[in-house]
Every structure is written in C-alpha cells, then in structure tokens.
Short mmCIF file of C-alpha atoms in Angstrom, two decimals:
data_model
loop_
_atom_site.label_atom_id
_atom_site.label_comp_id
_atom_site.label_asym_id
_atom_site.label_seq_id
_atom_site.Cartn_x
_atom_site.Cartn_y
_atom_site.Cartn_z
CA MET A 66 178.26 78.16 118.08
CA GLU A 67 175.22 75.48 119.20
CA ASN A 68 172.78 76.24 116.71
CA ARG A 69 174.76 75.33 113.37
CA PHE A 70 173.04 72.64 110.97
CA ASP A 71 173.99 72.29 107.34
CA ALA A 72 170.40 73.34 106.36
CA CYS A 73 168.22 75.69 108.13
CA VAL A 74 164.22 75.63 106.87
CA VAL A 75 161.82 78.52 107.77
CA GLY A 76 158.79 77.87 107.92
CA SER A 77 157.34 73.82 108.85
CA GLY A 78 154.81 73.23 106.33
CA MET A 79 154.40 70.51 104.09
CA GLY A 80 156.70 72.42 101.87
CA GLY A 81 159.10 72.80 104.93
CA LEU A 82 159.24 69.74 106.48
CA THR A 83 159.62 67.94 103.07
CA SER A 84 163.00 69.49 102.16
CA ALA A 85 163.98 68.78 105.61
CA ALA A 86 163.62 65.42 105.70
CA LEU A 87 164.81 64.58 102.91
CA LEU A 88 167.97 66.49 103.36
CA ALA A 89 168.03 64.83 106.63
CA GLN A 90 167.84 61.71 104.48
CA LYS A 91 170.68 62.69 102.72
CA GLY A 92 173.28 62.46 105.94
CA LEU A 93 172.62 66.30 106.53
CA THR A 94 171.70 68.40 110.10
CA VAL A 95 168.18 70.51 109.19
CA ALA A 96 167.38 73.24 111.49
CA VAL A 97 162.99 73.44 110.77
CA LEU A 98 162.32 77.41 111.55
CA GLU A 99 158.82 77.97 112.95
CA GLN A 100 157.07 80.91 114.25
CA ASN A 101 153.62 79.33 115.84
CA TYR A 102 154.19 76.88 118.62
CA LEU A 103 152.45 74.38 116.54
CA PRO A 104 154.13 72.29 113.60
CA GLY A 105 152.45 72.23 109.92
CA GLY A 106 150.92 75.53 108.95
CA CYS A 107 148.19 75.26 107.22
CA THR A 108 148.50 71.39 107.72
CA SER A 109 147.94 70.70 111.27
CA SER A 110 145.23 69.92 114.21
CA TYR A 111 144.88 71.91 117.28
CA TRP A 112 143.05 71.06 120.64
CA ARG A 113 140.22 73.70 121.52
CA LYS A 114 137.46 73.06 124.16
CA GLY A 115 137.26 69.60 123.91
CA PHE A 116 137.78 68.91 119.97
CA VAL A 117 140.57 68.92 117.42
CA PHE A 118 140.34 71.44 114.68
CA GLU A 119 142.26 71.14 111.68
CA THR A 120 144.06 74.26 110.55
CA GLY A 121 143.18 74.91 107.29
CA ALA A 122 143.83 71.91 104.87
CA THR A 123 141.25 68.66 105.26
CA THR A 124 141.77 66.44 102.16
CA LEU A 125 145.26 63.84 102.02
CA VAL A 126 145.81 63.40 98.26
CA GLY A 127 149.17 61.68 97.08
CA LEU A 128 149.32 58.57 98.33
CA ASP A 129 149.07 56.29 94.97
CA LYS A 130 151.87 55.13 93.15
CA GLY A 131 153.86 57.27 91.40
CA MET A 132 152.97 60.74 93.55
CA PRO A 133 154.68 63.37 95.53
CA LEU A 134 153.90 62.43 99.12
CA LYS A 135 154.16 58.47 98.06
CA TYR A 136 157.05 59.24 96.83
CA LEU A 137 158.35 60.62 100.22
CA LEU A 138 156.70 58.25 102.38
CA ASP A 139 158.83 55.49 100.49
CA LYS A 140 162.08 57.74 100.39
CA THR A 141 161.58 58.01 104.10
CA GLY A 142 160.59 54.79 105.47
CA ILE A 143 157.45 56.52 107.26
CA HIS A 144 153.93 54.97 107.49
CA LEU A 145 150.84 56.65 108.01
CA PRO A 146 147.86 54.39 108.80
CA ALA A 147 145.52 56.24 106.87
CA ARG A 148 141.84 55.26 106.11
CA LYS A 149 140.85 55.35 101.91
CA LEU A 150 137.73 57.38 101.58
CA ALA A 151 135.42 54.84 99.68
CA LEU A 152 133.66 58.30 98.29
CA PRO A 153 136.22 61.23 97.94
CA MET A 154 133.29 63.78 98.30
CA GLN A 155 129.99 65.01 97.25
CA VAL A 156 128.64 68.26 95.38
CA VAL A 157 125.22 69.44 96.52
CA LEU A 158 124.61 71.76 93.50
CA ALA A 159 121.90 75.14 94.73
CA ASP A 160 119.03 73.56 93.67
CA GLY A 161 119.85 70.48 96.58
CA THR A 162 120.91 68.51 93.45
CA ILE A 163 123.88 65.32 94.89
CA ILE A 164 126.89 64.38 92.93
CA ASN A 165 128.90 61.67 93.65
CA ARG A 166 132.41 62.44 93.09
CA TYR A 167 133.50 58.73 92.51
CA GLU A 168 137.31 57.64 92.45
CA ALA A 169 136.70 54.95 89.88
CA ILE A 170 136.82 57.42 86.54
CA GLU A 171 134.05 54.77 84.29
CA ASP A 172 132.11 55.53 87.82
CA TRP A 173 132.22 59.20 87.80
CA ILE A 174 132.10 59.71 83.57
CA THR A 175 128.07 58.14 84.62
CA GLU A 176 127.09 59.84 87.59
CA ALA A 177 128.66 63.40 85.40
CA GLU A 178 126.14 62.09 82.29
CA ARG A 179 123.56 61.42 84.57
CA ILE A 180 124.02 64.48 86.84
CA PHE A 181 125.68 67.18 83.68
CA GLY A 182 123.54 65.22 80.58
CA SER A 183 125.84 62.86 77.66
CA LYS A 184 126.94 65.59 75.79
CA GLY A 185 130.24 66.04 75.54
CA GLN A 186 130.84 64.48 79.15
CA ARG A 187 132.34 61.38 78.22
CA PRO A 188 135.11 62.85 75.86
CA PHE A 189 135.55 65.49 78.20
CA TRP A 190 136.38 63.06 81.40
CA GLU A 191 138.79 60.81 79.82
CA PHE A 192 140.73 63.83 78.33
CA CYS A 193 141.23 65.30 81.78
CA TYR A 194 141.90 62.03 83.61
CA ASP A 195 144.76 61.38 80.98
CA VAL A 196 146.11 64.65 81.29
CA SER A 197 146.35 64.22 84.73
CA ARG A 198 148.00 60.83 85.29
CA PHE A 199 150.26 62.60 82.25
CA VAL A 200 151.23 65.10 84.67
CA TRP A 201 151.77 63.25 87.78
CA ASP A 202 154.04 61.27 86.23
CA ALA A 203 155.92 64.00 84.92
CA SER A 204 156.24 66.08 87.97
CA LEU A 205 158.37 63.74 89.58
CA ARG A 206 160.81 62.88 86.35
CA PHE A 207 161.36 66.21 85.89
CA ARG A 208 162.23 67.18 89.10
CA GLU A 209 165.08 69.69 87.92
CA PHE A 210 161.35 71.47 86.25
CA PRO A 211 161.04 74.69 86.20
CA PRO A 212 164.68 74.74 84.77
CA SER A 213 167.00 77.66 85.94
CA SER A 214 170.05 76.26 84.72
CA PHE A 215 172.16 74.40 82.70
CA TYR A 216 172.06 71.24 83.98
CA ASP A 217 168.37 71.72 84.71
CA LEU A 218 168.13 71.66 80.73
CA VAL A 219 170.30 68.53 80.25
CA LYS A 220 168.36 66.85 82.55
CA LEU A 221 164.65 67.43 81.90
CA ALA A 222 166.33 66.77 77.36
CA PHE A 223 167.38 63.48 78.99
CA ARG A 224 164.21 62.60 80.61
CA ALA A 225 161.62 63.89 77.91
CA ARG A 226 159.72 61.59 75.82
CA ILE A 227 158.54 62.24 72.61
CA THR A 228 154.61 62.22 74.19
CA ASP A 229 155.41 65.32 76.14
CA PHE A 230 155.03 67.53 73.81
CA SER A 231 151.83 66.64 72.46
CA TYR A 232 150.83 67.24 76.48
CA ALA A 233 152.77 70.63 76.94
CA ARG A 234 150.77 72.51 74.59
CA TRP A 235 147.89 72.12 76.66
CA SER A 236 149.67 74.83 78.60
CA PHE A 237 148.69 77.59 76.11
CA SER A 238 144.96 76.66 76.76
CA SER A 239 142.57 77.95 79.06
CA MET A 240 140.11 75.55 80.59
CA ALA A 241 137.20 77.55 79.63
CA GLU A 242 138.64 76.80 76.22
CA LEU A 243 138.47 73.15 76.63
CA LEU A 244 134.94 73.44 77.40
CA GLN A 245 133.97 75.11 74.32
CA LYS A 246 136.08 72.45 72.03
CA HIS A 247 133.85 69.77 74.11
CA GLY A 248 130.23 71.92 73.63
CA LEU A 249 130.02 72.34 77.34
CA ASP A 250 131.01 76.12 77.38
CA GLN A 251 127.25 76.92 76.66
CA ASN A 252 125.92 73.91 80.07
CA GLU A 253 125.41 76.30 82.71
CA ARG A 254 125.54 73.48 85.60
CA PHE A 255 128.35 72.01 84.25
CA VAL A 256 130.45 75.20 84.00
CA ALA A 257 129.29 76.58 87.24
CA PHE A 258 130.64 72.97 88.91
CA VAL A 259 133.32 73.25 87.03
CA ASN A 260 134.12 76.54 88.26
CA GLU A 261 133.47 76.34 91.75
CA GLN A 262 135.60 72.89 91.67
CA LEU A 263 138.39 74.95 90.69
CA LEU A 264 138.84 77.21 93.12
CA ILE A 265 139.01 74.36 95.61
CA THR A 266 142.78 73.12 94.13
CA ALA A 267 143.39 75.22 91.44
CA GLN A 268 142.50 78.78 93.44
CA ASN A 269 140.52 80.51 90.41
CA ARG A 270 138.23 80.31 87.37
CA MET A 271 138.38 78.52 84.24
CA GLU A 272 139.23 81.16 81.85
CA GLU A 273 142.44 81.61 84.32
CA VAL A 274 143.79 77.99 84.84
CA ASN A 275 145.64 76.64 82.01
CA VAL A 276 144.30 73.17 80.87
CA LEU A 277 147.71 71.00 82.63
CA PHE A 278 146.19 72.26 86.20
CA GLY A 279 142.71 72.51 85.61
CA ALA A 280 142.46 68.56 84.72
CA THR A 281 144.83 67.53 87.04
CA ALA A 282 143.24 69.62 89.67
CA LEU A 283 139.69 68.71 88.77
CA CYS A 284 139.74 65.17 88.67
CA TYR A 285 142.21 64.87 92.25
CA THR A 286 138.65 62.93 93.41
CA ASN A 287 139.59 60.21 90.92
CA TYR A 288 142.83 59.46 93.16
CA GLY A 289 143.17 57.99 96.32
CA ASN A 290 141.10 59.96 98.84
CA TYR A 291 142.45 59.15 102.55
CA TYR A 292 141.86 60.51 106.17
CA LEU A 293 144.13 60.65 109.09
CA ASP A 294 142.36 59.58 112.83
CA GLY A 295 142.92 62.60 114.79
CA GLY A 296 143.74 64.85 112.12
CA MET A 297 146.43 66.20 109.99
CA ILE A 298 148.72 66.71 112.41
CA ASN A 299 149.29 62.86 112.36
CA LEU A 300 150.79 63.28 108.97
CA ILE A 301 153.08 66.55 110.77
CA ASN A 302 153.98 64.48 113.40
CA PRO A 303 156.15 61.51 111.92
CA LEU A 304 157.59 63.86 109.67
CA VAL A 305 159.61 65.97 112.53
CA ASP A 306 160.35 62.56 114.46
CA TYR A 307 161.91 61.45 111.95
CA ILE A 308 164.13 64.18 111.44
CA GLU A 309 164.49 65.07 114.86
CA GLY A 310 165.62 61.24 114.86
CA LYS A 311 168.22 62.18 112.16
CA GLY A 312 170.47 64.71 114.23
CA GLY A 313 168.10 67.58 113.57
CA VAL A 314 165.99 70.31 115.19
CA VAL A 315 162.41 71.11 114.75
CA ALA A 316 162.36 74.45 117.02
CA LEU A 317 158.73 76.21 117.41
CA LYS A 318 158.35 79.72 118.69
CA CYS A 319 161.03 80.67 116.82
CA ARG A 320 160.49 83.33 114.18
CA ALA A 321 163.15 84.55 111.81
CA GLU A 322 163.69 88.13 112.15
CA LYS A 323 166.79 88.29 108.99
CA ILE A 324 168.62 85.86 106.77
CA ALA A 325 172.04 87.37 106.12
CA THR A 326 175.25 85.67 104.91
CA ASN A 327 178.54 85.56 106.65
CA GLY A 328 181.09 84.38 104.12
CA GLU A 329 180.36 80.92 103.09
CA ARG A 330 177.40 80.74 105.53
CA TYR A 331 173.61 81.89 106.39
CA VAL A 332 173.35 83.94 109.46
CA ILE A 333 169.52 83.77 110.76
CA ASP A 334 168.61 85.12 113.61
CA THR A 335 165.13 84.57 115.06
CA SER A 336 163.19 85.28 118.61
CA LYS A 337 165.74 82.61 120.43
CA GLY A 338 168.93 83.56 119.08
CA THR A 339 170.93 82.81 116.04
CA PHE A 340 171.18 79.89 113.52
CA GLU A 341 173.86 79.29 111.07
CA SER A 342 173.54 77.51 107.82
CA ASN A 343 175.67 76.58 104.83
CA TYR A 344 172.00 76.46 103.11
CA VAL A 345 168.92 77.89 103.72
CA ILE A 346 165.44 76.75 102.33
CA GLY A 347 162.29 79.86 102.49
CA ALA A 348 159.35 77.13 102.58
CA VAL A 349 157.07 80.15 103.57
CA PRO A 350 155.40 83.41 101.56
CA ILE A 351 157.62 84.80 98.82
CA ASN A 352 156.01 88.08 100.61
CA ASN A 353 157.06 87.05 104.19
CA LEU A 354 160.29 86.05 102.75
CA ARG A 355 161.02 89.16 101.02
CA GLU A 356 160.66 90.80 104.49
CA VAL A 357 163.12 88.94 106.19
CA PHE A 358 165.48 88.06 102.84
CA PRO A 359 167.18 91.31 101.87
CA GLN A 360 169.38 89.29 99.00
CA ILE A 361 165.98 88.27 96.83
CA GLN A 362 164.30 92.11 96.91
CA ARG A 363 167.83 92.78 94.71
CA ASN A 364 167.33 90.10 93.00
CA GLY A 365 164.23 90.82 91.07
CA VAL A 366 161.64 88.14 93.37
CA LYS A 367 158.50 90.05 93.10
CA ASP A 368 155.76 90.13 96.13
CA MET A 369 152.54 88.99 95.12
CA PRO A 370 149.65 91.94 95.21
CA SER A 371 146.68 91.32 97.52
CA LYS A 372 144.83 91.53 94.75
CA THR A 373 146.13 88.31 92.87
CA LEU A 374 145.31 86.04 96.28
CA ASN A 375 142.87 84.61 98.40
CA SER A 376 142.58 84.58 102.45
CA ALA A 377 139.35 82.22 103.86
CA PHE A 378 136.68 82.38 106.21
CA GLN A 379 136.88 78.67 108.54
CA LEU A 380 134.05 77.95 110.96
CA SER A 381 134.85 75.38 112.42
CA ILE A 382 131.60 73.41 114.71
CA GLY A 383 131.70 70.70 117.17
CA PHE A 384 128.22 68.96 117.18
CA ARG A 385 126.33 65.71 118.34
CA PRO A 386 125.10 64.11 114.87
CA ARG A 387 122.05 63.00 113.90
CA LYS A 388 122.28 61.43 110.03
CA HIS A 389 124.82 58.75 108.66
CA PHE A 390 127.06 60.88 106.32
CA ASP A 391 127.41 59.46 102.75
CA ALA A 392 130.95 60.68 102.20
CA ILE A 393 133.05 63.30 104.82
CA HIS A 394 134.27 66.32 102.22
CA TYR A 395 131.31 68.30 100.95
CA GLN A 396 131.28 70.94 98.78
CA ILE A 397 127.73 72.73 98.46
CA HIS A 398 127.08 75.51 95.78
CA LEU A 399 124.83 78.56 97.73
CA HIS A 400 121.79 80.00 95.71
CA ALA A 401 123.42 83.59 96.61
CA PRO A 402 126.78 84.50 97.57
CA LEU A 403 127.37 85.38 101.17
CA SER A 404 127.47 88.87 102.27
CA GLY A 405 130.23 90.53 102.08
CA ILE A 406 132.74 87.82 100.18
CA LYS A 407 131.18 87.29 96.47
CA SER A 408 131.42 83.49 97.20
CA LYS A 409 129.16 81.06 95.85
CA SER A 410 130.32 77.78 97.81
CA ILE A 411 131.40 76.14 100.98
CA PHE A 412 133.20 73.57 101.51
CA LEU A 413 132.48 71.13 104.33
CA SER A 414 135.07 68.29 105.95
CA LEU A 415 133.61 66.57 108.62
CA SER A 416 135.69 64.09 110.59
CA HIS A 417 135.70 60.48 109.76
CA PRO A 418 132.59 58.54 111.91
CA LEU A 419 134.73 55.98 113.31
CA ASP A 420 137.80 58.33 114.92
CA GLU A 421 137.06 58.71 117.81
CA THR A 422 140.12 61.03 119.14
CA ARG A 423 138.59 64.25 117.39
CA SER A 424 136.32 64.66 120.73
CA ASP A 425 136.83 64.44 124.03
CA VAL A 426 133.09 63.41 124.76
CA GLU A 427 132.26 60.03 122.49
CA GLY A 428 129.52 60.49 120.13
CA LEU A 429 130.72 64.31 119.35
CA MET A 430 131.67 64.74 115.07
CA VAL A 431 133.78 68.12 113.98
CA ALA A 432 132.80 69.91 111.04
CA SER A 433 134.85 72.81 109.13
CA VAL A 434 133.75 74.45 106.91
CA THR A 435 135.82 77.18 104.32
CA THR A 436 134.89 79.76 101.93
CA HIS A 437 137.44 81.33 99.99
CA ILE A 438 137.70 85.62 100.37
CA PRO A 439 139.91 87.50 96.89
CA HIS A 440 141.54 90.48 98.39
CA PRO A 441 141.80 90.05 101.64
CA GLU A 442 144.19 93.41 102.06
CA GLY A 443 142.09 95.32 104.49
CA THR A 444 138.70 93.08 103.56
CA GLU A 445 136.55 93.42 106.39
CA ILE A 446 134.36 91.04 107.03
CA ALA A 447 131.37 90.64 109.25
CA SER A 448 131.87 87.28 110.55
CA ASP A 449 129.00 86.64 112.65
CA ILE A 450 126.77 87.52 109.44
CA LEU A 451 128.54 84.91 107.70
CA GLU A 452 128.17 82.10 110.11
CA LYS A 453 124.90 82.47 110.42
CA GLU A 454 124.50 81.69 106.63
CA ILE A 455 126.56 78.79 107.16
CA ILE A 456 124.83 77.48 109.40
CA ASP A 457 121.45 78.41 107.63
CA THR A 458 123.32 76.73 104.67
CA LEU A 459 124.45 72.97 107.23
CA GLU A 460 120.51 73.11 108.63
CA HIS A 461 118.70 73.47 104.99
CA HIS A 462 120.68 71.21 103.60
CA ASN A 463 120.19 68.81 106.81
CA PHE A 464 123.87 68.33 107.50
CA LEU A 465 123.15 69.49 111.21
CA ASP A 466 120.84 71.13 113.37
CA ARG A 467 122.09 74.31 114.86
CA LYS A 468 120.62 73.19 118.42
CA ASP A 469 123.13 69.99 118.41
CA ILE A 470 125.81 72.42 117.71
CA VAL A 471 128.52 71.61 121.46
CA TYR A 472 131.12 74.65 120.28
CA LYS A 473 132.54 76.86 117.22
CA HIS A 474 134.59 79.17 116.13
CA ASN A 475 135.71 81.60 112.95
CA SER A 476 138.16 82.91 111.29
CA GLY A 477 139.42 85.36 108.93
CA PRO A 478 142.14 86.86 107.28
CA LYS A 479 143.52 88.16 110.27
CA ALA A 480 143.05 85.48 112.38
CA TRP A 481 144.81 83.35 109.75
CA GLU A 482 147.53 86.16 109.54
CA LYS A 483 148.32 85.93 112.92
CA TRP A 484 148.00 82.01 113.14
CA THR A 485 150.06 81.55 109.99
CA GLY A 486 152.73 84.88 109.99
CA ARG A 487 151.38 84.69 106.70
CA LYS A 488 151.05 88.42 104.77
CA TRP A 489 146.91 89.14 104.58
CA GLY A 490 145.94 86.17 105.70
CA PHE A 491 146.54 84.50 101.77
CA VAL A 492 145.93 80.24 102.24
CA GLY A 493 145.72 78.23 99.66
CA GLY A 494 148.49 78.07 97.39
CA TYR A 495 149.05 80.33 94.62
CA PRO A 496 145.81 81.03 92.66
CA GLN A 497 146.65 79.75 88.63
CA TYR A 498 146.59 82.83 85.78
CA MET A 499 146.87 81.83 82.01
CA LYS A 500 149.63 84.83 82.01
CA ILE A 501 151.92 82.41 84.13
CA ARG A 502 152.99 79.83 81.96
CA PRO A 503 154.30 76.73 84.25
CA TRP A 504 157.81 77.09 83.47
CA GLN A 505 157.57 81.06 84.74
CA MET A 506 156.70 80.06 88.51
CA LEU A 507 158.39 80.61 90.89
CA ASN A 508 162.23 78.59 90.78
CA ALA A 509 163.44 76.19 93.58
CA ARG A 510 166.28 79.16 93.33
CA LEU A 511 165.93 82.02 94.97
CA GLY A 512 169.26 83.40 93.36
CA PRO A 513 171.23 83.83 96.19
CA LYS A 514 173.91 80.99 95.96
CA ARG A 515 172.48 78.37 98.08
CA ALA A 516 169.25 79.82 98.85
CA TYR A 517 166.24 77.90 97.66
CA LEU A 518 162.44 78.47 98.08
CA CYS A 519 159.36 75.22 98.63
CA GLY A 520 156.48 75.74 99.63
CA ASP A 521 152.83 76.92 97.85
CA THR A 522 153.96 79.86 96.68
CA SER A 523 156.51 78.41 94.81
CA TYR A 524 156.31 75.46 91.22
CA PRO A 525 153.88 74.22 91.78
CA GLY A 526 152.28 74.73 95.15
CA GLN A 527 148.69 73.36 95.22
CA GLY A 528 147.77 71.34 97.85
CA ILE A 529 149.32 68.50 99.88
CA PRO A 530 150.58 66.51 96.75
CA GLY A 531 151.39 69.91 95.33
CA THR A 532 153.32 71.39 97.78
CA VAL A 533 154.99 68.44 98.88
CA LEU A 534 156.46 68.04 95.24
CA SER A 535 157.87 71.28 95.84
CA GLY A 536 159.59 70.38 99.12
CA ILE A 537 161.04 67.36 96.60
CA ILE A 538 162.02 69.65 93.80
CA ALA A 539 163.91 72.18 96.39
CA ALA A 540 165.67 69.41 98.25
CA GLU A 541 166.70 67.74 94.27
CA LYS A 542 167.80 71.03 93.43
CA LEU A 543 170.36 71.78 96.40
CA SER A 544 171.52 68.41 96.19
CA ARG A 545 172.62 68.85 92.69
CA ASP A 546 174.30 71.75 93.17
CA TRP A 547 176.15 71.28 95.95
CA LEU A 548 175.78 68.00 97.22
#
C-alpha cells in the first residue's frame, strides 16, 4: 500500500506541523492530512484580489530563548527571516487615550503608571512578569505535563524545583483576585484594559482566568514580537518543506473521514484514499476529532459545548495609507458594544510598512480587524452592520479613510467553519476557566493506544507559542511511549 507511514497527523495547524516536524526529525515518516487547499489552519495566509491576507493569527511570539517556537526551530534547524517589532502593540482606550505596550518591563511599568495611576501598578506587573518567566521555563522543562502515566509523574518529580510549588499555587487564584490583592479592582479603567487584553490570548475575562495563565497572557508583549514578510504562510511553508524533505507528505484537500484500527495499525479513510500508520495525532479541535474517531468517544473524551467557545468576525482590508503608524498591532476599545455580538473591543493588525509582498500594487497595505463572537452555534450576525461600525471606528481614530479602501471582505462563524473545518467556526484556543485546573486540561494521550492530541484544544493551546508547545508535548509523549 502506497499510503503507509509511521505516523499520520490530522490537521496542519501549528500544533500538527510541530508534532510532525519533530517526529520527522527523529526519523519517522509522517503524513499530515489537511482538508483545506492551503496548510496552516488558523495560522496561514491566502491571496485574494491582489492582496495577501492572514487566515487568523497575526501576532508572532515565541522566538525568545526558552520559548516553544525557538525550541522547534533549533531542533529542526529552520531559520525564519523575521522582523522584530520595536513596539509590540498600542492600545486605544474608549476615550482615545493611547497606551504603548513596550517590551522592556521597566518602560511598560512607567507607561502603566502614567495611564492608570501609580497605585499598585509596579508590584502587579513585576509579579506578572516573574510568573510569565516561570511559566515559559516550566513549559519546556515539564514536557510530560499534564501527567497521565506513572512515568510522567516520575519525570515531573525529577525535574521539579522547590520554587515551582510557590508558583503552582497561583493556579487556584483568578486574575480578578490578583487585581484585588494589589488594590486595582476598583480602578475601572484598568479593569477594562485587563479584561480586553485577556480576551486576546486567554479567550476569557479575569474572573475565569487563573493567575498562571493570565499573568503570562498579559505579559506577551514583554517578549519579542515579530513579523514575517509575506504573511504567516512563511512560518508554515518552512515546516512543510522540512517534513517533506524528511520523506513525509503534507496532503492537501485530504479530509479525514474515519479513523479506525486494523490490528496494530491505524486506518484513516480520507477524501483522497486510505492512509495507514502506526501512530495517529489529532491536530484538530476535539469536537471535530470525535466525529471521525469513534474510539475516543468510548474513552470518555467529551465535546466542548459552543457556549464555552468563541468564534470571530474578521474584516480584511486592502487600503492606501495616508499616515505613519507607530505600531502594526492595535487593540481599540469601543464606546459601545458592536451590534448583536456585545464585543467591546476590536484587534487591528497591519502589514509591515517595509513589506512589499502583501500587495500587487506598490504603496498599498493590508489590515486585518477581528473581534470575538461568543457561543457561535447558530449565531446569526449582521455582517454589513458590523463592517460599517468597524470602519467607522477606524476612521474615528484616524487609521484610514473609507475612500482609501481598495478592497475588503468579511468572515463570520460560517465562513470560519467552511475555511478551517472547525465545528461552529470556533477559533482562538480553548478559553481558560477556573473550574479547569492546568492538570485537568485535555491530555496529549487520547486514550486509545498510539493516539495523541495537539492543537488549541489541548494543553495549553493559547496562541502560536501555546499551540507549538502542544505539538512538542504530543511528539514527546509519543516518543517516550513507543520509540
């Protein structure tokens, strides 16, 4: 049989490609099965009407020493010609106040005190930054986490340090409690700022985000933020090339329809024929995986209900710029929630002014605007109204003039579901909830022998660094179990 591999990975997002590349690096032949005509899932780019637009992710973090993406690149020898951003982000408050999210922690604390007042800001941000450094160090040190075998527990105990326990206790406290501890819970301006920032990376509000994840989420601008000319597809393509260079295959327009076992091997029926492998890694949301992999249903793996998830409304714009931009990423707080979806902020990402590859016409730029849509199942959105409200906001804050827009199109939950195949158009990572402790999140081991999980519905699955980490953990557990 031609389509025989050591491992098959279902889904070509950053989690799936990470696990595939690391297994290929160990000498396994790997097939990555992708239902779309482009690899990358929610981290990719596509050409339309003379512009290159992003499919989802627009921020690139994780290239610093000790972070997951750097680990992956070091293991594979892949080099990314990334531009480091001098200013990771600006936040525009509802009253028009502009906040510079500086990378250097001292610069950021000074800015936070200027905007929100000096009370509590320094100890709050110094603590958050300290926690974030612990989380990134522990993430790669504890690649068996969360544990699901005796061997995992032994390795975790072996690698543990006394100081780890003082940090671990913060998984029992919420970010709302941390604000209260520092006397910041009555600072309405700061509370609104924190809630909207947490939505970007933790997908939830401070009452539901534990301190370990929340502090790390708030501090992602205090690490290197980068940009890739030509879009995120140029993060994906080197991984595809690496996997194929090691004898693997990235099969596009190849939707997995059923995963079953045949003795000691997995048999995967797809829209392009049957694949066989010793191991299988699901790199799609658990809801999707359960529909094609009956065995995991019998192992107690449950769906994630729509009411716990988010989709997004995205407006992609090609336009003629008339000003210099101080940053390329902006979060804009709104005077009133957007119609029908109650979103109180939008996130704007621009193409880099020195990147001449995002438009067929010299001098034009690309803008991507996204906002959250909670509980996407059956949600009907008034896309024309949302589009108008967003452009009104961009005009109000002098980001662009609507007469300078050359091309635009929008995407809601149905478009996201069609593009990614993800149930209900769910995007952005599984939100944090206080009732789910870090060790209770979905494990890389699915239950059936030789079956694993990665992507943004498994631990920890938040943004590119978290999704890459999930792929590292899946490859690590598979390797330790069987190789």
